[in-house]
Coordinates of C-alpha atoms and ligand atoms in Angstrom, one line a residue:
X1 CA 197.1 78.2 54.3
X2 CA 195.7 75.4 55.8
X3 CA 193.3 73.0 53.3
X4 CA 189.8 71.3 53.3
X5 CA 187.6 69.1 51.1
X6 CA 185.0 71.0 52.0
X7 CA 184.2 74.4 53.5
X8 CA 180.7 74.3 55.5
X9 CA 179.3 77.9 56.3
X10 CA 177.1 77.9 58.8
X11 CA 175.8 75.4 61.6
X12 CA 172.3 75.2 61.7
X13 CA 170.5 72.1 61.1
X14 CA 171.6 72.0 56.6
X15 CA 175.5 73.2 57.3
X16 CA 175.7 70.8 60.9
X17 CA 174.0 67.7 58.6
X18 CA 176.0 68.2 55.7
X19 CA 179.2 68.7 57.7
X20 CA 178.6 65.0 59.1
X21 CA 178.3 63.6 56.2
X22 CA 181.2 64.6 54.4
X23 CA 183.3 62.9 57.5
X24 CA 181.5 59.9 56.3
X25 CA 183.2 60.0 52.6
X26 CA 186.4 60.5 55.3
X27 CA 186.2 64.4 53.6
X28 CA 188.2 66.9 55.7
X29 CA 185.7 69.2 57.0
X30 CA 185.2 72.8 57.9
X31 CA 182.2 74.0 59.9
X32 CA 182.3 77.4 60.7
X33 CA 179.4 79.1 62.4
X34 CA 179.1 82.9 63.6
X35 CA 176.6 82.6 66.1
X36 CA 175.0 79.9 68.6
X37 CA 175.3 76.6 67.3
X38 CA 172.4 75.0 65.5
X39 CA 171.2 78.2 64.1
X40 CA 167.6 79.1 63.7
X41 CA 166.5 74.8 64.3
X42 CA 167.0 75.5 67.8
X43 CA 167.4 79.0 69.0
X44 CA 164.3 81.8 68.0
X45 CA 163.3 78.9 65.7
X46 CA 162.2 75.4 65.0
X47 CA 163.1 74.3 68.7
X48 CA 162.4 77.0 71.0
X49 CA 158.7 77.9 69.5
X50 CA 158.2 73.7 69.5
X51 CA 159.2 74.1 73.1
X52 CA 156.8 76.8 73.8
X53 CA 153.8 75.2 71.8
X54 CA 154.2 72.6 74.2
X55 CA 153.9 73.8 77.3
X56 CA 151.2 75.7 75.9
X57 CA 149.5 73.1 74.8
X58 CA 149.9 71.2 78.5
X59 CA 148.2 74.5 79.9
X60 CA 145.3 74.3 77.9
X61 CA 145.0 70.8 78.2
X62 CA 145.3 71.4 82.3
X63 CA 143.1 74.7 81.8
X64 CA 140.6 72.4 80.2
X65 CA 140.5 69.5 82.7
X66 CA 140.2 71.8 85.5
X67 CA 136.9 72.9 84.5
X68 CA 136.1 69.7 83.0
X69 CA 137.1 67.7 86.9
X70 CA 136.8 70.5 89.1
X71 CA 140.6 70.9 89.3
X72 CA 142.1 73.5 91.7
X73 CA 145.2 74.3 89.8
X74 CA 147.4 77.2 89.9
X75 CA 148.2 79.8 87.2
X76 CA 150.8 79.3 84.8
X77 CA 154.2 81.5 85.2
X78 CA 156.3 83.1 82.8
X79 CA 159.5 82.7 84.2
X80 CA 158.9 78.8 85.0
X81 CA 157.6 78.8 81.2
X82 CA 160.6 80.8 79.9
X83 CA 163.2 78.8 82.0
X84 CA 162.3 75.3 80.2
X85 CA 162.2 76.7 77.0
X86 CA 166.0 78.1 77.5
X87 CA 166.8 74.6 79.1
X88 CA 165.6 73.2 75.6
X89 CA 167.3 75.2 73.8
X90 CA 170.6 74.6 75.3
X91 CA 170.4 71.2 76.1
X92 CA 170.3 70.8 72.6
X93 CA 173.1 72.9 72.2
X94 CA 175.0 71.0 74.1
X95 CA 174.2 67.9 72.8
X96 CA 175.8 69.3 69.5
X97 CA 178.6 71.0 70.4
X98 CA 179.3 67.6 73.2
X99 CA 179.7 65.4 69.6
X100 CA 181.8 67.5 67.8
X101 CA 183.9 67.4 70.9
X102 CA 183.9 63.8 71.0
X103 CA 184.7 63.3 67.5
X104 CA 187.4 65.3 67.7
X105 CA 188.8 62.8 70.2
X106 CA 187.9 60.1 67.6
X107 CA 188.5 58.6 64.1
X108 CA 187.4 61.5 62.9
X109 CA 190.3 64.0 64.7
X110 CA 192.3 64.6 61.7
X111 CA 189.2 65.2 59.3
X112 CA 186.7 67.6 61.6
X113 CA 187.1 71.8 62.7
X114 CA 184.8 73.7 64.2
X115 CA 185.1 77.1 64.0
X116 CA 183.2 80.4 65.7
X117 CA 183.3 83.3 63.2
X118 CA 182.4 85.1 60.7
X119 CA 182.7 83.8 57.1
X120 CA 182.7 85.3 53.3
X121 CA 184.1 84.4 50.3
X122 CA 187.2 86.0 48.4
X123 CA 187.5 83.3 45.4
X124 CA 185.7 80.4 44.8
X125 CA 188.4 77.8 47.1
X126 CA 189.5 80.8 49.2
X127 CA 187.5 81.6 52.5
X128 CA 187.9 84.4 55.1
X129 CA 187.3 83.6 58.6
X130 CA 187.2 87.1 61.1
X131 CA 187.1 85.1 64.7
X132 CA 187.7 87.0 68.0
X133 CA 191.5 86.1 67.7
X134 CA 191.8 87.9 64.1
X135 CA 191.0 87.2 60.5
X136 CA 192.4 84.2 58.7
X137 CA 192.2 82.6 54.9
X138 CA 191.5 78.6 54.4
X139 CA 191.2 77.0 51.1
X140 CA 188.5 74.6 50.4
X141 CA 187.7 72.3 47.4
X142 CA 184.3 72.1 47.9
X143 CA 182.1 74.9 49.7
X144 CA 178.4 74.7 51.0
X145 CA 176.6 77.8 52.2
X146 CA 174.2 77.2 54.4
X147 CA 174.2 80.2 56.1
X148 CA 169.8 80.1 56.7
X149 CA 167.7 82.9 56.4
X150 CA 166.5 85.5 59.1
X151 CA 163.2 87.6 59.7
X152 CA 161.5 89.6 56.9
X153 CA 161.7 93.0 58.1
X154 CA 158.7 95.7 56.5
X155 CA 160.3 99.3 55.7
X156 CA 157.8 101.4 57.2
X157 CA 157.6 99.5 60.8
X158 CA 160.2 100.1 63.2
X159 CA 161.2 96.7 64.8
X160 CA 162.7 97.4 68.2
X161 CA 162.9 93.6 69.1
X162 CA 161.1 94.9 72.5
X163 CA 157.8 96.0 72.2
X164 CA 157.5 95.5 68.1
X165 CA 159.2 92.0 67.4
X166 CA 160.2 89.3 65.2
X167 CA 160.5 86.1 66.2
X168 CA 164.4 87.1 66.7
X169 CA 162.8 89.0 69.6
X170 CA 160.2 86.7 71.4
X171 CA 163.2 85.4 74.1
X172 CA 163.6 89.2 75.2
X173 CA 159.5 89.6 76.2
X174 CA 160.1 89.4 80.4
X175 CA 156.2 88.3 81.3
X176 CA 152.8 87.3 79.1
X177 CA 151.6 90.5 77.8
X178 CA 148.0 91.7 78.1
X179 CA 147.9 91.7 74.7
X180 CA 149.9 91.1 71.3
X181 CA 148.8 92.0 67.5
X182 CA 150.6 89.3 65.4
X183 CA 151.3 90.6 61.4
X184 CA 150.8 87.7 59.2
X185 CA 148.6 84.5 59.4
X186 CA 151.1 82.3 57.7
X187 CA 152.6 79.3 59.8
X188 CA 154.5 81.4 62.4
X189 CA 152.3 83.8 63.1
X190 CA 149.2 81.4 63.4
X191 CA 151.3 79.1 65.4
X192 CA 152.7 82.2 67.9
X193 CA 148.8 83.2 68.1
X194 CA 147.7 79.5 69.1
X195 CA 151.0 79.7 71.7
X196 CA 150.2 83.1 73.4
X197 CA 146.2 82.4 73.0
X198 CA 146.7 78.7 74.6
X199 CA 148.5 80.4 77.7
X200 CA 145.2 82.3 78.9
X201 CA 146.9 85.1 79.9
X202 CA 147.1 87.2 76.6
X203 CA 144.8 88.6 73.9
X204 CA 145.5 87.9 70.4
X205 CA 144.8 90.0 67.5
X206 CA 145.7 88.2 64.2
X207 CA 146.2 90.7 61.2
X208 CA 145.4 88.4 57.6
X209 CA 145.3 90.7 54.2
X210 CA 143.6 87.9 52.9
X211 CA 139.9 86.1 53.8
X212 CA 141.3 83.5 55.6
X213 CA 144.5 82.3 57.5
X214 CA 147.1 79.6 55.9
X215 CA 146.0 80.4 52.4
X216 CA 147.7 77.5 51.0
X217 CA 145.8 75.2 53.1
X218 CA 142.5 73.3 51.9
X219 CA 139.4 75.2 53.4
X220 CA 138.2 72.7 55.5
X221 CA 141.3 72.5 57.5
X222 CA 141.6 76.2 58.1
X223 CA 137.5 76.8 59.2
X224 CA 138.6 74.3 61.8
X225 CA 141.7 76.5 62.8
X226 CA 140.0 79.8 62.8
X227 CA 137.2 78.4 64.9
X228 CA 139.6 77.2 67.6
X229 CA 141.3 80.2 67.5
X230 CA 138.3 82.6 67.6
X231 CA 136.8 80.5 70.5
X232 CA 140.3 80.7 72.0
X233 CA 139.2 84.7 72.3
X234 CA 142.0 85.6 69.2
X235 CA 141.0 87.9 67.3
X236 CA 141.6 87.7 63.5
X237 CA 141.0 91.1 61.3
X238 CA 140.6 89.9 58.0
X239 CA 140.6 91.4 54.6
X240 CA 143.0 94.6 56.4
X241 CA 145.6 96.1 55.2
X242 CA 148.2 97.3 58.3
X243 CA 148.1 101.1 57.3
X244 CA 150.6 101.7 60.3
X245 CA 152.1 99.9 63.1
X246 CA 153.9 102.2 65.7
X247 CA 155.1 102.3 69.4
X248 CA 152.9 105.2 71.1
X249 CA 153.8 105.4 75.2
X250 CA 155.9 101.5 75.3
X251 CA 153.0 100.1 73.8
X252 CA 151.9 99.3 69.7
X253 CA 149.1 101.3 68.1
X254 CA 148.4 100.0 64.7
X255 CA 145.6 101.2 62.2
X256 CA 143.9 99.2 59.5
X257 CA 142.0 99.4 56.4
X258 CA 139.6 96.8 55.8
X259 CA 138.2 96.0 51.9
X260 CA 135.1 97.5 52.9
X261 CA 137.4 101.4 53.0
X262 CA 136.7 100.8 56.4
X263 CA 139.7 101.9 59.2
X264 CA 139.9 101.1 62.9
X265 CA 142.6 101.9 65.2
X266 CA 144.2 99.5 67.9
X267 CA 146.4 99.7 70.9
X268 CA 147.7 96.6 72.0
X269 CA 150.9 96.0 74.7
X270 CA 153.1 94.2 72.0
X271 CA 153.6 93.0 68.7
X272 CA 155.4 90.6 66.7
X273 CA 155.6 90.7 62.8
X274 CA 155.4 87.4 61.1
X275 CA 155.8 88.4 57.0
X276 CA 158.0 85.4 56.1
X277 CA 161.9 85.2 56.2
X278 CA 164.8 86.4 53.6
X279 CA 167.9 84.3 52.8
X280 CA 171.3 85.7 54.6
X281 CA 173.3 86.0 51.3
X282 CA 174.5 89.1 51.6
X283 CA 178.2 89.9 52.8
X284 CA 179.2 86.4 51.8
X285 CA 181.3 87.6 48.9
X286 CA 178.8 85.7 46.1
X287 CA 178.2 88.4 43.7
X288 CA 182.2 88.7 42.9
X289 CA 182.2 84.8 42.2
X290 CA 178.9 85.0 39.9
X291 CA 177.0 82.4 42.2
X292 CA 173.4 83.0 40.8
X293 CA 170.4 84.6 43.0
X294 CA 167.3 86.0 42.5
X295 CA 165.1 87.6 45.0
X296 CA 164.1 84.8 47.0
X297 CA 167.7 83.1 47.7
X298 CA 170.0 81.3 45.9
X299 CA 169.4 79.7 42.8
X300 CA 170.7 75.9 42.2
X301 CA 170.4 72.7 40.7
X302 CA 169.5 70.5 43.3
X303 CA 171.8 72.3 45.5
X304 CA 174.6 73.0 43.0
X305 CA 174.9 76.4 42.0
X306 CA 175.8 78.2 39.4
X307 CA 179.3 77.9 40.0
X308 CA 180.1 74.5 40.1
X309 CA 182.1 73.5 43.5
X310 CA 179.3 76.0 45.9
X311 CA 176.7 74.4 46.6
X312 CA 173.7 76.3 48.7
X313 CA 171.8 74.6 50.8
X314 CA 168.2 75.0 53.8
X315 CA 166.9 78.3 54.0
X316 CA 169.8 80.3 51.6
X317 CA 167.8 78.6 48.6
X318 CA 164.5 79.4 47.3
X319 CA 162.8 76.5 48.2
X320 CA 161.1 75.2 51.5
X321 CA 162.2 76.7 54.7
X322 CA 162.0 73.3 56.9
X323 CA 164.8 71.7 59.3
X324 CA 164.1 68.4 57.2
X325 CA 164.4 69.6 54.6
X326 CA 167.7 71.6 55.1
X327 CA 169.1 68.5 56.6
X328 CA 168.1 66.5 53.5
X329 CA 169.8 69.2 51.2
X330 CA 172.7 69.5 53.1
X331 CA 173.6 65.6 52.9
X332 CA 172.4 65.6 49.2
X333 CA 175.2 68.3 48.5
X334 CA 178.2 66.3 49.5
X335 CA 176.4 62.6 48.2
X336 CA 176.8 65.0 45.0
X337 CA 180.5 65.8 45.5
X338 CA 181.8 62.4 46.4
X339 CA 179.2 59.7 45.6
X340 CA 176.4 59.6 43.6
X341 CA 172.9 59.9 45.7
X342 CA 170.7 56.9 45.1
X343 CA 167.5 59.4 44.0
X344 CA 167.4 63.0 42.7
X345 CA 166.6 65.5 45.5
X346 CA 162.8 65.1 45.9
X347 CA 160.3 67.3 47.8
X348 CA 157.0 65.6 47.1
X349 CA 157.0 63.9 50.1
X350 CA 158.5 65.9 52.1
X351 CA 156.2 65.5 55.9
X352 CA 155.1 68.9 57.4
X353 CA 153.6 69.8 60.9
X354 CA 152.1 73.0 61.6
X355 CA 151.5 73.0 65.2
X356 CA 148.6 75.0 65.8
X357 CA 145.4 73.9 68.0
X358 CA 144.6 70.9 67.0
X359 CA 147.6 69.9 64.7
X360 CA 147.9 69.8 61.4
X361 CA 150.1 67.4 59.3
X362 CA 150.8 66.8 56.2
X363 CA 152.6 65.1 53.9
X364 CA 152.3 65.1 49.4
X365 CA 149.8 67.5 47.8
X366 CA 146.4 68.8 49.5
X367 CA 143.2 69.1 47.7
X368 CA 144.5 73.2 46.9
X369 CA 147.8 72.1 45.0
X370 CA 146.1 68.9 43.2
X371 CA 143.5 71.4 42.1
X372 CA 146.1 74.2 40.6
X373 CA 148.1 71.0 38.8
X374 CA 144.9 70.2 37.7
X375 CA 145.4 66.5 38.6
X376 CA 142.3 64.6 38.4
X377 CA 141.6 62.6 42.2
X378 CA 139.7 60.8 44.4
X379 CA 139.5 62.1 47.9
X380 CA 138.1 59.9 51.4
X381 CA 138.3 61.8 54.5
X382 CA 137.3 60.3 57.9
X383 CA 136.0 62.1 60.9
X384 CA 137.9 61.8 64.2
X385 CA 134.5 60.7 65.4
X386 CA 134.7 57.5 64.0
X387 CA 138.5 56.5 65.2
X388 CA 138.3 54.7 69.0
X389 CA 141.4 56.4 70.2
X390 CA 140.1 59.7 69.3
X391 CA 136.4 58.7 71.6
X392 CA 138.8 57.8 74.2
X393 CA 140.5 61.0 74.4
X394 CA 137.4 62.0 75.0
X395 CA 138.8 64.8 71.6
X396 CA 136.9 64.2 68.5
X397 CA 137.5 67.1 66.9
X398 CA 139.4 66.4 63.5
X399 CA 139.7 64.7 60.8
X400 CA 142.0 63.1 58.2
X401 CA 141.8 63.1 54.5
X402 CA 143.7 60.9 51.5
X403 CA 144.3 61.8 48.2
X404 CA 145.1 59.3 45.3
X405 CA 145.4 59.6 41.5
X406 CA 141.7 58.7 39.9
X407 CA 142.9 55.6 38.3
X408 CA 142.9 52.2 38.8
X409 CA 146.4 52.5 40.4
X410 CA 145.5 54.6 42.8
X411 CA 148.5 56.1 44.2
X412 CA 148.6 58.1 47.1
X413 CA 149.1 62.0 46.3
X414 CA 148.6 63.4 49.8
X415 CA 147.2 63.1 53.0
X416 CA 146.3 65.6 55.6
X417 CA 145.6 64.7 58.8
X418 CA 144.4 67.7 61.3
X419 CA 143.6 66.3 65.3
X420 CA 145.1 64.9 68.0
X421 CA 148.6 62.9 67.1
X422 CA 147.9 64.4 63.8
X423 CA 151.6 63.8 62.7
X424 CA 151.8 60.1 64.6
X425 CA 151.1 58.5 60.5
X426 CA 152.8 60.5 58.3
X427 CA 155.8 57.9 57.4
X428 CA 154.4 55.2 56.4
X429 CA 152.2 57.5 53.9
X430 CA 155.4 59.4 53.2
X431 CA 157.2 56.7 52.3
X432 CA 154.4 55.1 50.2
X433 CA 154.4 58.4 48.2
X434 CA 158.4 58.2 47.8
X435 CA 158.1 54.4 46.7
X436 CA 154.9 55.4 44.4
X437 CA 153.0 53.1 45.9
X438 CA 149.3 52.5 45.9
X439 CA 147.1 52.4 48.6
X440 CA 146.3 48.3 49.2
X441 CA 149.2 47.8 51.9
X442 CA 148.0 50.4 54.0
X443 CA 144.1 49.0 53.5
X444 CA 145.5 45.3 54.5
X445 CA 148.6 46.0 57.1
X446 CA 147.2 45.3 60.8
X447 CA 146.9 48.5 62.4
X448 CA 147.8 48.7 66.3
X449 CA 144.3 49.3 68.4
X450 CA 143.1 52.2 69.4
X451 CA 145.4 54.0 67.5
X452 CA 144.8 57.4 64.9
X453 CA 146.8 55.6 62.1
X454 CA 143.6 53.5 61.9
X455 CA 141.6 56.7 60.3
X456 CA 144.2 56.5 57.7
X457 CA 143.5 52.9 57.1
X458 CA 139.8 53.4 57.0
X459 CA 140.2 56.3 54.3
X460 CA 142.5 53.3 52.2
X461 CA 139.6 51.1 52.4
X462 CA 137.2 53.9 51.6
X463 CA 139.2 54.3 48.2
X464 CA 139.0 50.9 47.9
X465 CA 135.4 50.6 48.4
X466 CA 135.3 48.2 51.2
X467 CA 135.6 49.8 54.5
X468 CA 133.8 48.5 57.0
X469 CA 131.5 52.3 58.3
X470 CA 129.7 53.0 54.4
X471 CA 129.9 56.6 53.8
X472 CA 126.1 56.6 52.6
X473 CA 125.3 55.9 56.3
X474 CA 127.5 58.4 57.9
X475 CA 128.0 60.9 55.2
X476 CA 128.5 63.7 57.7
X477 CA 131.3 61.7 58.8
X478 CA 132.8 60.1 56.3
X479 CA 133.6 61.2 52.6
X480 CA 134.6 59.9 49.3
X481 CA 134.9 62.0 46.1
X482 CA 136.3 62.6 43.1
X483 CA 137.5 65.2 41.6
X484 CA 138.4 66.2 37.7
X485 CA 139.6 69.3 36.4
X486 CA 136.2 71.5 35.7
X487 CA 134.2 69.7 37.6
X488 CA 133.5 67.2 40.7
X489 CA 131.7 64.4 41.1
X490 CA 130.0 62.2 44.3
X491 CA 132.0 58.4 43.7
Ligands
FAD1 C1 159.8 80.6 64.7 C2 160.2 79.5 63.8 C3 159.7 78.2 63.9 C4 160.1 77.2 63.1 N1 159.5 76.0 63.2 C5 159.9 75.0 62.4 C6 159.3 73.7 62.6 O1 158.5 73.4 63.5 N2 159.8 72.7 61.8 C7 160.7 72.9 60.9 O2 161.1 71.9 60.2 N3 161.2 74.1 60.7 C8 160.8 75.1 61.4 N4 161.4 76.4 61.2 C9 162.3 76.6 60.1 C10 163.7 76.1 60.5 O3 164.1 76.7 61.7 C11 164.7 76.5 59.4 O4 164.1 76.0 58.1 C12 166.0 75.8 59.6 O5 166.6 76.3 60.8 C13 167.0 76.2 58.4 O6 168.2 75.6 58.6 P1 169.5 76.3 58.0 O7 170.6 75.5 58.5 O8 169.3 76.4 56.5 O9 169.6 77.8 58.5 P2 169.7 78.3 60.0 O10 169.0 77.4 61.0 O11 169.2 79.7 59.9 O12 171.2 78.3 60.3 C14 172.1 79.1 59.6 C15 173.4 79.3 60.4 O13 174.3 80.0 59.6 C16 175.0 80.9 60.5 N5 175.6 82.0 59.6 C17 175.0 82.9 58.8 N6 175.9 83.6 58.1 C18 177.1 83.2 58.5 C19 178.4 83.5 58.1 N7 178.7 84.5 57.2 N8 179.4 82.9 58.7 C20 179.2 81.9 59.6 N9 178.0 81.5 60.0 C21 176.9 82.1 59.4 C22 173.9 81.5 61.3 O14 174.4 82.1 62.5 C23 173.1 80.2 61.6 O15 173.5 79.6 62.8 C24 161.0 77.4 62.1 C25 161.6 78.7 61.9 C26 161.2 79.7 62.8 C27 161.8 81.1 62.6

């Protein structure tokens, strides 16, 4: 039976990261992976709807200066569209697949396999691989599942990945459709309704049970969101309840009830069903081996799990679904096995991007998770009207907001920023959060000109009372508050 140090299962971003690093501990490796390479951070995921938010942002952008300029410029085209989104996806691919070839050629010869099939576990060392060329046991020391997660799938609506989708599906769609109801306003749908509402070329309907989209987001970032996408012509039925979603003549009717008792009835060309994502843990052998789970995914100790040589790591646990975060996982499992990781696994500041129109980033708590801790603040947020590069992108619409403990101290609990190169200052924030740092470096440090980092140093010096607009001049523009548990105050 041929032997490993470790045992990888799956290759998406968390298996492909932590595979890597165990050839740096000079491990001997075994990555096996069923389907495309990369898993859901490239293909139907993280880099193919990147890839379409892109070029949907570019039409807009061109859609907008043509009326702006009197452009004459030609309609978009959904096989030109659909064509760079595939070259995306495989040039990354390839890019993958290209360096596991090379370090096979390398150093590394003797310690790396890549493998295509199918894998589940008979014992807790002993793995069984079913490849095209028949079924074969390896033994591994060490084994990391990190075999992701896949669409959420509702019982009572037939998914035909054709006319009803998931984001599985969204690859098979062969031209724009009139019109699409998404299910869900979390960050997939609402990101999928900003792609298809960007184009110009489709009506959006956006189904949210609650009164508002994102509902983990702070307020004021989503009323900027749901304008956009309102005056983007989506439209988003809120407070419903799907009472059925079915394919009548190759189109979707759906029916809703509002809170009000209220139904309507719809008839849209397609649809896609956002409800979240469920862990792939089943067929993997782990109940026989008492690896722990609960509903959501696996259950571990900072990516140990119950049983003590598995580890689980990305979107098989029950934590954040992120490629950043799976990657960080992934190389914090074998650190684990063979080293000892300089820090415990932290996820406070972890950076996040939602891209949506504008963008929103973030990184550490928002004003909605400070408030459920009940963790006293003090908040400065700066319009996008009073940062020069935003005036000269002739885009004002935006604005970025920093949260730091109410104490002397004042160290940085979050920051959202929502606007144009929204995500351009997230690290050095991050890594002040990770370093528990206050805010005076970022109030000093000499900012490069015109640049949207300098909003972020103008909400420093806001918390710091000396920035240079006063928010008692421009207090539509500029804020600064604190807030304590029961109640909030003007600073
Ligand atoms: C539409 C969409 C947009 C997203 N956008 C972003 C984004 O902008 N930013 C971001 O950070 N994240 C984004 N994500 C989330 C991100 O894609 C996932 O968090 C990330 O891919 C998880 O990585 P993973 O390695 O844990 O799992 P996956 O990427 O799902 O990879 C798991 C791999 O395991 C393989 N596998 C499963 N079972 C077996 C088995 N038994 N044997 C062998 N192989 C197996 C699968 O084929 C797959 O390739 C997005 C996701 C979706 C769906």
């Amino acid at each position: 039976m041929e032997k490993y140090d470790v045992c990888v299962i799956g290759a998406g971003p968390s298996g492909y990261a932590a595979a890597m690093r165990a050839l740096d501990f000079k491990k001997k490796v075994i990555l096996i992976e069923r389907g495309p390479i990369g898993g859901a951070g490239i293909t139907n995921g993280a880099l193919s709807s990147k890839t379409w938010w892109e070029i949907a942002r570019n039409v807009d952008i061109v859609y907008k200066q043509r009326s702006r300029y009197n452009l004459n410029v030609p309609e978009v085209n959904y096989d030109a569209v659909k064509a760079e989104v595939q070259s995306a996806v495989d040039e990354r691919k390839e890019q993958l697949i290209t360096h596991i070839d090379h370090l096979q050629k390398s150093d590394f010869a003797n310690l790396l396999s890549y493998v295509q099939g199918d894998a589940r576990l008979l014992t807790n060392t002993e793995i069984e691989i079913s490849q095209k060329e028949g079924v074969k046991t390896v033994y591994a020391e060490n084994i990391v599942l990190a075999t992701g997660s896949r669409p959420r799938k509702l019982p009572e609506i037939s998914i035909d990945e054709k006319t009803i989708l998931t984001s599985d599906g969204i690859s098979n769609i062969k031209d724009f459709p009139e019109s699409i109801v998404i299910l869900g306003a979390g960050v997939i749908g609402c990101e999928f309704a900003t792609i298809f509402s960007s184009m110009q070329k489709t009506k959006v309907h956006l189904i949210d049970k609650g009164d508002r989209i994102l509902p983990f987001e702070d307020e004021d970032i989503v009323e900027v969101i749901e304008r956009n996408m309102e005056d983007h012509g989506i439209l988003i039925h809120r407070n419903s309840r799907m009472v059925r979603m079915e394919i009548v003549n190759d189109r979707v009717e759906y029916e809703l009830e509002y809170s009000n008792g209220k139904h309507e009835i719809f008839n849209v060309e397609k649809a896609l069903v956002s409800v979240g994502r469920v862990p792939n843990y089943t067929n993997l052998g782990l109940e026989g081996i008492g690896v722990k789970m609960d509903g959501r995914g696996i259950i571990d100790d900072g990516t140990r799990t119950s049983v003590p040589n598995i580890y689980a790591v990305g979107d098989i646990t029950a934590d954040i679904a992120l490629v950043n975060v799976g990657e960080l996982e992934g190389r914090y499992a074998i650190e684990r096995m063979y080293g000892r990781p300089k820090k415990k696994l932290i996820y406070e500041n972890i950076s996040t991007i939602m891209f949506l129109a504008p963008v929103v980033a973030g990184v550490g708590m928002n004003e909605l998770q400070a408030r459920k801790k009940g963790i006293s603040y003090k908040m400065a947020s700066v319009d996008y009207s009073c940062i020069p590069r935003a005036i000269a992108q002739r885009n004002t619409q935006g604005f970025i907001k920093m949260l730091v403990t109410n104490d002397d101290e004042k160290k940085v609990l979050g920051l959202r920023v929502i606007g144009e190169h929204a995500s351009s200052s997230m690290q050095a924030v991050a890594l002040l959060i990770s370093m528990d740092g206050g805010i005076d470096e970022i109030a000093e440090c000499v900012h490069s000109h015109p640049s949207i980092p300098e909003g972020i140093q103008e909400c420093a010096r806001l918390l710091l009372n000396k920035s240079m607009f006063k928010p008692d001049a421009l207090e539509d523009y500029l804020k600064c508050t604190s807030y304590v548990p029961t109640e909030e105050v003007s600073a």
